[in-house]
PDB file of C-alpha atoms in Angstrom:
ATOM      1  CA  UNK A   1    -120.619-128.728  70.192  1.00 91.00           C
ATOM      2  CA  UNK A   2    -121.626-126.181  67.656  1.00 95.00           C
ATOM      3  CA  UNK A   3    -124.983-123.748  68.271  1.00 97.00           C
ATOM      4  CA  UNK A   4    -126.859-121.677  65.966  1.00 98.00           C
ATOM      5  CA  UNK A   5    -129.168-118.959  67.113  1.00 98.00           C
ATOM      6  CA  UNK A   6    -131.310-116.955  65.125  1.00 98.00           C
ATOM      7  CA  UNK A   7    -132.459-113.295  65.804  1.00 98.00           C
ATOM      8  CA  UNK A   8    -134.326-110.657  64.051  1.00 96.00           C
ATOM      9  CA  UNK A   9    -137.504-108.608  64.240  1.00 97.00           C
ATOM     10  CA  UNK A  10    -140.532-110.771  65.310  1.00 96.00           C
ATOM     11  CA  UNK A  11    -143.177-108.283  63.234  1.00 98.00           C
ATOM     12  CA  UNK A  12    -142.632-106.968  59.525  1.00 98.00           C
ATOM     13  CA  UNK A  13    -145.115-105.329  57.776  1.00 98.00           C
ATOM     14  CA  UNK A  14    -146.116-106.615  54.133  1.00 97.00           C
ATOM     15  CA  UNK A  15    -144.520-105.644  51.641  1.00 97.00           C
ATOM     16  CA  UNK A  16    -141.179-104.738  53.218  1.00 98.00           C
ATOM     17  CA  UNK A  17    -138.205-107.076  53.351  1.00 98.00           C
ATOM     18  CA  UNK A  18    -137.640-109.632  55.970  1.00 98.00           C
ATOM     19  CA  UNK A  19    -134.271-109.890  57.796  1.00 98.00           C
ATOM     20  CA  UNK A  20    -132.777-112.293  60.189  1.00 98.00           C
ATOM     21  CA  UNK A  21    -129.653-113.458  61.318  1.00 98.00           C
ATOM     22  CA  UNK A  22    -128.194-116.767  62.470  1.00 98.00           C
ATOM     23  CA  UNK A  23    -124.991-116.737  65.121  1.00 98.00           C
ATOM     24  CA  UNK A  24    -122.845-119.698  65.201  1.00 98.00           C
ATOM     25  CA  UNK A  25    -121.143-120.605  68.180  1.00 97.00           C
ATOM     26  CA  UNK A  26    -118.879-123.357  68.953  1.00 96.00           C
ATOM     27  CA  UNK A  27    -117.766-123.787  65.499  1.00 94.00           C
ATOM     28  CA  UNK A  28    -116.899-121.777  62.427  1.00 95.00           C
ATOM     29  CA  UNK A  29    -119.161-120.570  59.818  1.00 96.00           C
ATOM     30  CA  UNK A  30    -115.760-120.873  57.591  1.00 95.00           C
ATOM     31  CA  UNK A  31    -115.453-124.857  58.053  1.00 88.00           C
ATOM     32  CA  UNK A  32    -115.220-126.122  54.639  1.00 86.00           C
ATOM     33  CA  UNK A  33    -117.239-129.025  54.841  1.00 87.00           C
ATOM     34  CA  UNK A  34    -120.325-127.257  55.714  1.00 95.00           C
ATOM     35  CA  UNK A  35    -122.939-125.018  54.133  1.00 96.00           C
ATOM     36  CA  UNK A  36    -125.624-123.016  56.113  1.00 98.00           C
ATOM     37  CA  UNK A  37    -129.099-123.307  55.470  1.00 98.00           C
ATOM     38  CA  UNK A  38    -132.228-121.217  56.054  1.00 98.00           C
ATOM     39  CA  UNK A  39    -135.612-123.082  56.560  1.00 98.00           C
ATOM     40  CA  UNK A  40    -139.133-122.302  57.229  1.00 98.00           C
ATOM     41  CA  UNK A  41    -142.547-123.697  58.621  1.00 98.00           C
ATOM     42  CA  UNK A  42    -145.882-121.574  58.282  1.00 98.00           C
ATOM     43  CA  UNK A  43    -148.099-122.226  61.359  1.00 97.00           C
ATOM     44  CA  UNK A  44    -149.552-125.528  61.459  1.00 96.00           C
ATOM     45  CA  UNK A  45    -147.505-126.518  58.253  1.00 97.00           C
ATOM     46  CA  UNK A  46    -144.866-128.375  57.380  1.00 97.00           C
ATOM     47  CA  UNK A  47    -141.225-127.531  56.490  1.00 98.00           C
ATOM     48  CA  UNK A  48    -140.020-125.810  53.561  1.00 98.00           C
ATOM     49  CA  UNK A  49    -136.088-125.011  52.592  1.00 98.00           C
ATOM     50  CA  UNK A  50    -135.472-121.389  51.861  1.00 98.00           C
ATOM     51  CA  UNK A  51    -131.741-121.700  50.681  1.00 98.00           C
ATOM     52  CA  UNK A  52    -128.393-122.280  51.562  1.00 97.00           C
ATOM     53  CA  UNK A  53    -124.799-120.514  51.616  1.00 97.00           C
ATOM     54  CA  UNK A  54    -120.986-121.409  51.484  1.00 96.00           C
ATOM     55  CA  UNK A  55    -118.552-119.540  53.529  1.00 96.00           C
ATOM     56  CA  UNK A  56    -117.206-118.564  49.827  1.00 95.00           C
ATOM     57  CA  UNK A  57    -120.758-117.214  48.917  1.00 95.00           C
ATOM     58  CA  UNK A  58    -121.834-119.298  46.939  1.00 95.00           C
ATOM     59  CA  UNK A  59    -125.360-120.019  47.249  1.00 97.00           C
ATOM     60  CA  UNK A  60    -128.614-122.319  46.330  1.00 96.00           C
ATOM     61  CA  UNK A  61    -132.021-121.052  46.641  1.00 97.00           C
ATOM     62  CA  UNK A  62    -135.607-122.632  46.313  1.00 96.00           C
ATOM     63  CA  UNK A  63    -136.662-121.889  43.233  1.00 95.00           C
ATOM     64  CA  UNK A  64    -139.951-121.048  44.450  1.00 95.00           C
ATOM     65  CA  UNK A  65    -138.646-118.314  46.476  1.00 97.00           C
ATOM     66  CA  UNK A  66    -135.230-117.241  44.614  1.00 97.00           C
ATOM     67  CA  UNK A  67    -136.512-114.298  43.546  1.00 97.00           C
ATOM     68  CA  UNK A  68    -137.153-112.725  46.875  1.00 98.00           C
ATOM     69  CA  UNK A  69    -134.669-114.269  48.790  1.00 98.00           C
ATOM     70  CA  UNK A  70    -130.952-113.385  49.349  1.00 98.00           C
ATOM     71  CA  UNK A  71    -128.591-115.081  51.820  1.00 98.00           C
ATOM     72  CA  UNK A  72    -125.254-113.917  52.676  1.00 98.00           C
ATOM     73  CA  UNK A  73    -122.479-114.922  55.441  1.00 98.00           C
ATOM     74  CA  UNK A  74    -120.068-112.606  57.130  1.00 97.00           C
ATOM     75  CA  UNK A  75    -116.904-114.542  58.540  1.00 96.00           C
ATOM     76  CA  UNK A  76    -115.785-111.776  60.772  1.00 96.00           C
ATOM     77  CA  UNK A  77    -118.951-112.168  62.916  1.00 97.00           C
ATOM     78  CA  UNK A  78    -119.338-115.614  62.573  1.00 97.00           C
ATOM     79  CA  UNK A  79    -122.722-115.245  61.021  1.00 98.00           C
ATOM     80  CA  UNK A  80    -124.841-115.581  58.004  1.00 98.00           C
ATOM     81  CA  UNK A  81    -128.123-113.809  57.449  1.00 98.00           C
ATOM     82  CA  UNK A  82    -131.227-114.056  55.277  1.00 98.00           C
ATOM     83  CA  UNK A  83    -133.269-111.497  53.690  1.00 98.00           C
ATOM     84  CA  UNK A  84    -136.828-112.242  52.036  1.00 98.00           C
ATOM     85  CA  UNK A  85    -138.317-108.988  49.876  1.00 98.00           C
ATOM     86  CA  UNK A  86    -141.676-108.012  49.301  1.00 98.00           C
ATOM     87  CA  UNK A  87    -143.230-110.273  52.126  1.00 98.00           C
ATOM     88  CA  UNK A  88    -146.888-111.026  52.648  1.00 98.00           C
ATOM     89  CA  UNK A  89    -148.882-112.819  55.152  1.00 98.00           C
ATOM     90  CA  UNK A  90    -147.937-115.939  53.651  1.00 98.00           C
ATOM     91  CA  UNK A  91    -144.206-115.409  54.843  1.00 98.00           C
ATOM     92  CA  UNK A  92    -145.750-115.680  58.368  1.00 98.00           C
ATOM     93  CA  UNK A  93    -143.649-118.465  59.745  1.00 98.00           C
ATOM     94  CA  UNK A  94    -141.191-120.024  62.132  1.00 98.00           C
ATOM     95  CA  UNK A  95    -137.810-119.305  60.690  1.00 98.00           C
ATOM     96  CA  UNK A  96    -134.692-121.855  61.230  1.00 98.00           C
ATOM     97  CA  UNK A  97    -131.259-121.826  60.582  1.00 98.00           C
ATOM     98  CA  UNK A  98    -129.109-124.865  60.162  1.00 98.00           C
ATOM     99  CA  UNK A  99    -125.884-126.555  59.460  1.00 97.00           C
ATOM    100  CA  UNK A 100    -125.609-128.355  56.374  1.00 95.00           C
ATOM    101  CA  UNK A 101    -122.979-131.309  56.275  1.00 94.00           C
ATOM    102  CA  UNK A 102    -121.409-132.157  52.851  1.00 90.00           C
ATOM    103  CA  UNK A 103    -120.783-135.707  51.893  1.00 89.00           C
ATOM    104  CA  UNK A 104    -118.988-136.172  48.724  1.00 88.00           C
ATOM    105  CA  UNK A 105    -118.594-139.399  46.460  1.00 85.00           C
ATOM    106  CA  UNK A 106    -117.419-139.612  42.323  1.00 86.00           C
ATOM    107  CA  UNK A 107    -119.344-137.138  40.571  1.00 84.00           C
ATOM    108  CA  UNK A 108    -121.962-136.527  43.417  1.00 84.00           C
ATOM    109  CA  UNK A 109    -122.343-134.671  46.598  1.00 87.00           C
ATOM    110  CA  UNK A 110    -125.076-134.802  49.242  1.00 91.00           C
ATOM    111  CA  UNK A 111    -126.206-131.874  51.614  1.00 94.00           C
ATOM    112  CA  UNK A 112    -127.713-132.844  55.207  1.00 96.00           C
ATOM    113  CA  UNK A 113    -128.761-130.552  58.255  1.00 97.00           C
ATOM    114  CA  UNK A 114    -127.345-132.107  61.287  1.00 96.00           C
ATOM    115  CA  UNK A 115    -127.555-129.111  63.410  1.00 97.00           C
ATOM    116  CA  UNK A 116    -130.455-127.194  63.783  1.00 98.00           C
ATOM    117  CA  UNK A 117    -131.228-123.687  65.459  1.00 98.00           C
ATOM    118  CA  UNK A 118    -134.329-123.104  67.744  1.00 98.00           C
ATOM    119  CA  UNK A 119    -135.835-121.163  65.202  1.00 98.00           C
ATOM    120  CA  UNK A 120    -137.763-117.428  65.651  1.00 98.00           C
ATOM    121  CA  UNK A 121    -141.353-116.870  64.917  1.00 98.00           C
ATOM    122  CA  UNK A 122    -141.923-113.958  62.203  1.00 98.00           C
ATOM    123  CA  UNK A 123    -145.168-112.590  61.516  1.00 98.00           C
ATOM    124  CA  UNK A 124    -146.156-110.221  58.498  1.00 98.00           C
ATOM    125  CA  UNK A 125    -148.598-107.995  59.406  1.00 97.00           C
ATOM    126  CA  UNK A 126    -149.569-104.249  59.591  1.00 95.00           C
TER     127      UNK A 126
ATOM    128  CA  UNK B   1    -136.869-132.951  40.938  1.00 75.00           C
ATOM    129  CA  UNK B   2    -138.218-135.978  43.269  1.00 79.00           C
ATOM    130  CA  UNK B   3    -141.192-135.944  45.280  1.00 88.00           C
ATOM    131  CA  UNK B   4    -140.860-137.621  49.025  1.00 95.00           C
ATOM    132  CA  UNK B   5    -144.384-139.032  49.820  1.00 97.00           C
ATOM    133  CA  UNK B   6    -145.019-139.560  53.645  1.00 97.00           C
ATOM    134  CA  UNK B   7    -148.200-140.965  55.404  1.00 96.00           C
ATOM    135  CA  UNK B   8    -149.759-138.254  57.224  1.00 96.00           C
ATOM    136  CA  UNK B   9    -150.498-139.603  60.601  1.00 97.00           C
ATOM    137  CA  UNK B  10    -149.417-143.029  62.218  1.00 98.00           C
ATOM    138  CA  UNK B  11    -150.084-144.515  65.911  1.00 97.00           C
ATOM    139  CA  UNK B  12    -148.697-147.099  68.035  1.00 97.00           C
ATOM    140  CA  UNK B  13    -148.535-148.298  71.661  1.00 97.00           C
ATOM    141  CA  UNK B  14    -146.159-147.303  74.123  1.00 97.00           C
ATOM    142  CA  UNK B  15    -143.409-150.122  74.148  1.00 97.00           C
ATOM    143  CA  UNK B  16    -144.171-151.202  70.426  1.00 97.00           C
ATOM    144  CA  UNK B  17    -142.301-150.651  67.073  1.00 98.00           C
ATOM    145  CA  UNK B  18    -143.686-148.705  64.589  1.00 98.00           C
ATOM    146  CA  UNK B  19    -142.303-148.534  60.764  1.00 98.00           C
ATOM    147  CA  UNK B  20    -142.410-144.847  58.918  1.00 98.00           C
ATOM    148  CA  UNK B  21    -142.296-144.608  55.238  1.00 98.00           C
ATOM    149  CA  UNK B  22    -140.923-142.079  52.991  1.00 98.00           C
ATOM    150  CA  UNK B  23    -141.269-142.925  49.176  1.00 97.00           C
ATOM    151  CA  UNK B  24    -139.200-141.289  46.944  1.00 95.00           C
ATOM    152  CA  UNK B  25    -140.925-140.815  43.281  1.00 92.00           C
ATOM    153  CA  UNK B  26    -140.397-142.730  39.963  1.00 90.00           C
ATOM    154  CA  UNK B  27    -136.836-142.471  38.638  1.00 88.00           C
ATOM    155  CA  UNK B  28    -135.465-141.392  41.951  1.00 90.00           C
ATOM    156  CA  UNK B  29    -135.444-145.026  43.745  1.00 89.00           C
ATOM    157  CA  UNK B  30    -131.689-144.755  44.446  1.00 89.00           C
ATOM    158  CA  UNK B  31    -131.460-141.547  46.444  1.00 92.00           C
ATOM    159  CA  UNK B  32    -130.312-140.732  49.792  1.00 94.00           C
ATOM    160  CA  UNK B  33    -132.819-139.255  52.112  1.00 97.00           C
ATOM    161  CA  UNK B  34    -132.805-137.635  56.039  1.00 98.00           C
ATOM    162  CA  UNK B  35    -135.012-138.108  58.455  1.00 98.00           C
ATOM    163  CA  UNK B  36    -135.602-135.131  60.967  1.00 98.00           C
ATOM    164  CA  UNK B  37    -137.785-135.113  64.263  1.00 98.00           C
ATOM    165  CA  UNK B  38    -139.634-132.614  65.226  1.00 98.00           C
ATOM    166  CA  UNK B  39    -141.437-132.980  68.840  1.00 98.00           C
ATOM    167  CA  UNK B  40    -144.274-130.317  69.622  1.00 97.00           C
ATOM    168  CA  UNK B  41    -143.312-126.974  69.853  1.00 96.00           C
ATOM    169  CA  UNK B  42    -139.483-127.632  69.209  1.00 98.00           C
ATOM    170  CA  UNK B  43    -137.143-127.429  66.440  1.00 98.00           C
ATOM    171  CA  UNK B  44    -136.426-130.312  64.142  1.00 98.00           C
ATOM    172  CA  UNK B  45    -133.781-132.060  64.966  1.00 98.00           C
ATOM    173  CA  UNK B  46    -131.631-134.456  62.653  1.00 98.00           C
ATOM    174  CA  UNK B  47    -131.876-138.220  63.456  1.00 98.00           C
ATOM    175  CA  UNK B  48    -130.012-140.213  60.542  1.00 98.00           C
ATOM    176  CA  UNK B  49    -129.144-140.104  56.855  1.00 97.00           C
ATOM    177  CA  UNK B  50    -130.407-142.789  54.841  1.00 96.00           C
ATOM    178  CA  UNK B  51    -128.900-144.545  51.440  1.00 92.00           C
ATOM    179  CA  UNK B  52    -130.761-146.455  49.239  1.00 91.00           C
ATOM    180  CA  UNK B  53    -128.777-149.872  50.367  1.00 91.00           C
ATOM    181  CA  UNK B  54    -130.251-149.325  53.790  1.00 92.00           C
ATOM    182  CA  UNK B  55    -126.565-147.894  55.239  1.00 93.00           C
ATOM    183  CA  UNK B  56    -127.735-145.316  57.620  1.00 93.00           C
ATOM    184  CA  UNK B  57    -125.807-142.552  59.844  1.00 94.00           C
ATOM    185  CA  UNK B  58    -127.334-141.367  63.081  1.00 96.00           C
ATOM    186  CA  UNK B  59    -126.904-138.092  64.619  1.00 95.00           C
ATOM    187  CA  UNK B  60    -125.234-137.855  68.120  1.00 94.00           C
ATOM    188  CA  UNK B  61    -127.275-138.546  71.047  1.00 95.00           C
ATOM    189  CA  UNK B  62    -129.989-140.315  68.961  1.00 97.00           C
ATOM    190  CA  UNK B  63    -131.318-143.576  70.869  1.00 96.00           C
ATOM    191  CA  UNK B  64    -130.360-147.071  69.606  1.00 97.00           C
ATOM    192  CA  UNK B  65    -134.139-147.477  69.239  1.00 97.00           C
ATOM    193  CA  UNK B  66    -134.168-145.614  66.085  1.00 98.00           C
ATOM    194  CA  UNK B  67    -133.046-147.336  62.882  1.00 97.00           C
ATOM    195  CA  UNK B  68    -133.061-147.264  59.290  1.00 97.00           C
ATOM    196  CA  UNK B  69    -133.761-149.596  56.230  1.00 97.00           C
ATOM    197  CA  UNK B  70    -134.712-149.176  52.692  1.00 97.00           C
ATOM    198  CA  UNK B  71    -136.770-151.206  50.274  1.00 96.00           C
ATOM    199  CA  UNK B  72    -136.608-149.874  46.074  1.00 95.00           C
ATOM    200  CA  UNK B  73    -138.469-146.294  46.322  1.00 95.00           C
ATOM    201  CA  UNK B  74    -139.014-146.948  49.915  1.00 97.00           C
ATOM    202  CA  UNK B  75    -137.205-145.507  53.040  1.00 98.00           C
ATOM    203  CA  UNK B  76    -137.992-146.677  56.473  1.00 98.00           C
ATOM    204  CA  UNK B  77    -137.426-145.407  59.842  1.00 98.00           C
ATOM    205  CA  UNK B  78    -138.475-147.928  62.705  1.00 98.00           C
ATOM    206  CA  UNK B  79    -138.795-146.488  65.952  1.00 98.00           C
ATOM    207  CA  UNK B  80    -138.453-149.767  68.809  1.00 98.00           C
ATOM    208  CA  UNK B  81    -139.876-149.966  72.377  1.00 98.00           C
ATOM    209  CA  UNK B  82    -141.776-146.699  71.656  1.00 98.00           C
ATOM    210  CA  UNK B  83    -141.673-143.929  74.366  1.00 97.00           C
ATOM    211  CA  UNK B  84    -143.872-140.908  74.984  1.00 97.00           C
ATOM    212  CA  UNK B  85    -141.162-138.740  73.855  1.00 97.00           C
ATOM    213  CA  UNK B  86    -141.075-140.147  70.570  1.00 98.00           C
ATOM    214  CA  UNK B  87    -144.951-138.456  69.916  1.00 98.00           C
ATOM    215  CA  UNK B  88    -143.383-136.079  66.998  1.00 98.00           C
ATOM    216  CA  UNK B  89    -143.713-135.057  63.642  1.00 98.00           C
ATOM    217  CA  UNK B  90    -141.156-136.906  61.005  1.00 98.00           C
ATOM    218  CA  UNK B  91    -140.095-135.476  57.985  1.00 98.00           C
ATOM    219  CA  UNK B  92    -137.997-137.105  55.260  1.00 98.00           C
ATOM    220  CA  UNK B  93    -136.075-134.978  52.977  1.00 97.00           C
ATOM    221  CA  UNK B  94    -133.579-135.192  50.109  1.00 96.00           C
ATOM    222  CA  UNK B  95    -130.546-132.863  48.563  1.00 92.00           C
ATOM    223  CA  UNK B  96    -130.643-132.994  44.380  1.00 87.00           C
ATOM    224  CA  UNK B  97    -129.475-130.733  41.872  1.00 84.00           C
ATOM    225  CA  UNK B  98    -128.702-127.718  44.162  1.00 91.00           C
ATOM    226  CA  UNK B  99    -132.123-127.769  45.994  1.00 93.00           C
ATOM    227  CA  UNK B 100    -133.398-129.657  48.593  1.00 95.00           C
ATOM    228  CA  UNK B 101    -137.381-131.416  48.842  1.00 95.00           C
ATOM    229  CA  UNK B 102    -139.147-132.302  51.971  1.00 97.00           C
ATOM    230  CA  UNK B 103    -141.790-134.798  52.436  1.00 97.00           C
ATOM    231  CA  UNK B 104    -144.923-133.546  54.038  1.00 97.00           C
ATOM    232  CA  UNK B 105    -144.231-135.067  57.362  1.00 98.00           C
ATOM    233  CA  UNK B 106    -145.714-138.053  59.570  1.00 98.00           C
ATOM    234  CA  UNK B 107    -147.503-137.107  62.769  1.00 98.00           C
ATOM    235  CA  UNK B 108    -146.903-139.826  65.123  1.00 98.00           C
ATOM    236  CA  UNK B 109    -149.185-140.799  68.227  1.00 98.00           C
ATOM    237  CA  UNK B 110    -148.097-142.857  71.104  1.00 97.00           C
ATOM    238  CA  UNK B 111    -151.018-144.670  72.476  1.00 94.00           C
TER     239      UNK B 111
END
């Protein structure tokens, strides 16, 4: 059974770059049917999707964050990563990674997150 | 892009049933959505994918008490025989045009 685990610094200074890694176990990040997503949740608020990546490196990003986000994949380590630049206090959140399962039909594709990591808290503060 | 609207809160008694609603904005009534549950202090958990015709696909281990249905632009999550562990936030979301949109979530209280 696939499991995802987020890791990275819990404290980041304003204006710096937040960097997180998600390690996939019990499955392969190179599986052809999956994208791999990052999602965040500010304290007391709802969920916000950040973006996802395919093992080939193809990405999709939330338009509201696109200018600051880079998601990458390392198939040799079975990991994918998130970088968020120029962070402010508004980027303080629990960050989750998730598996994005692809469903295809004639002329359409739908992706849904069927496995989530446990999340990691990132605080932006000096 | 579609907007997903959810009531901010709902409540129901232990052992009863509750129906949560996620409404798609105009022009998006045929869209598939996904329901997730987030118990207090925990990560979200995938419940089901729900299509416009009411067909749904539940995640592994999701109890039979959870079911989905659809009517027009509305997508429903029904929880029968409510248990204390069902007290949680429930989020709907959808994928469209290479991006994902979440509803604001519904906080369910089990009385």
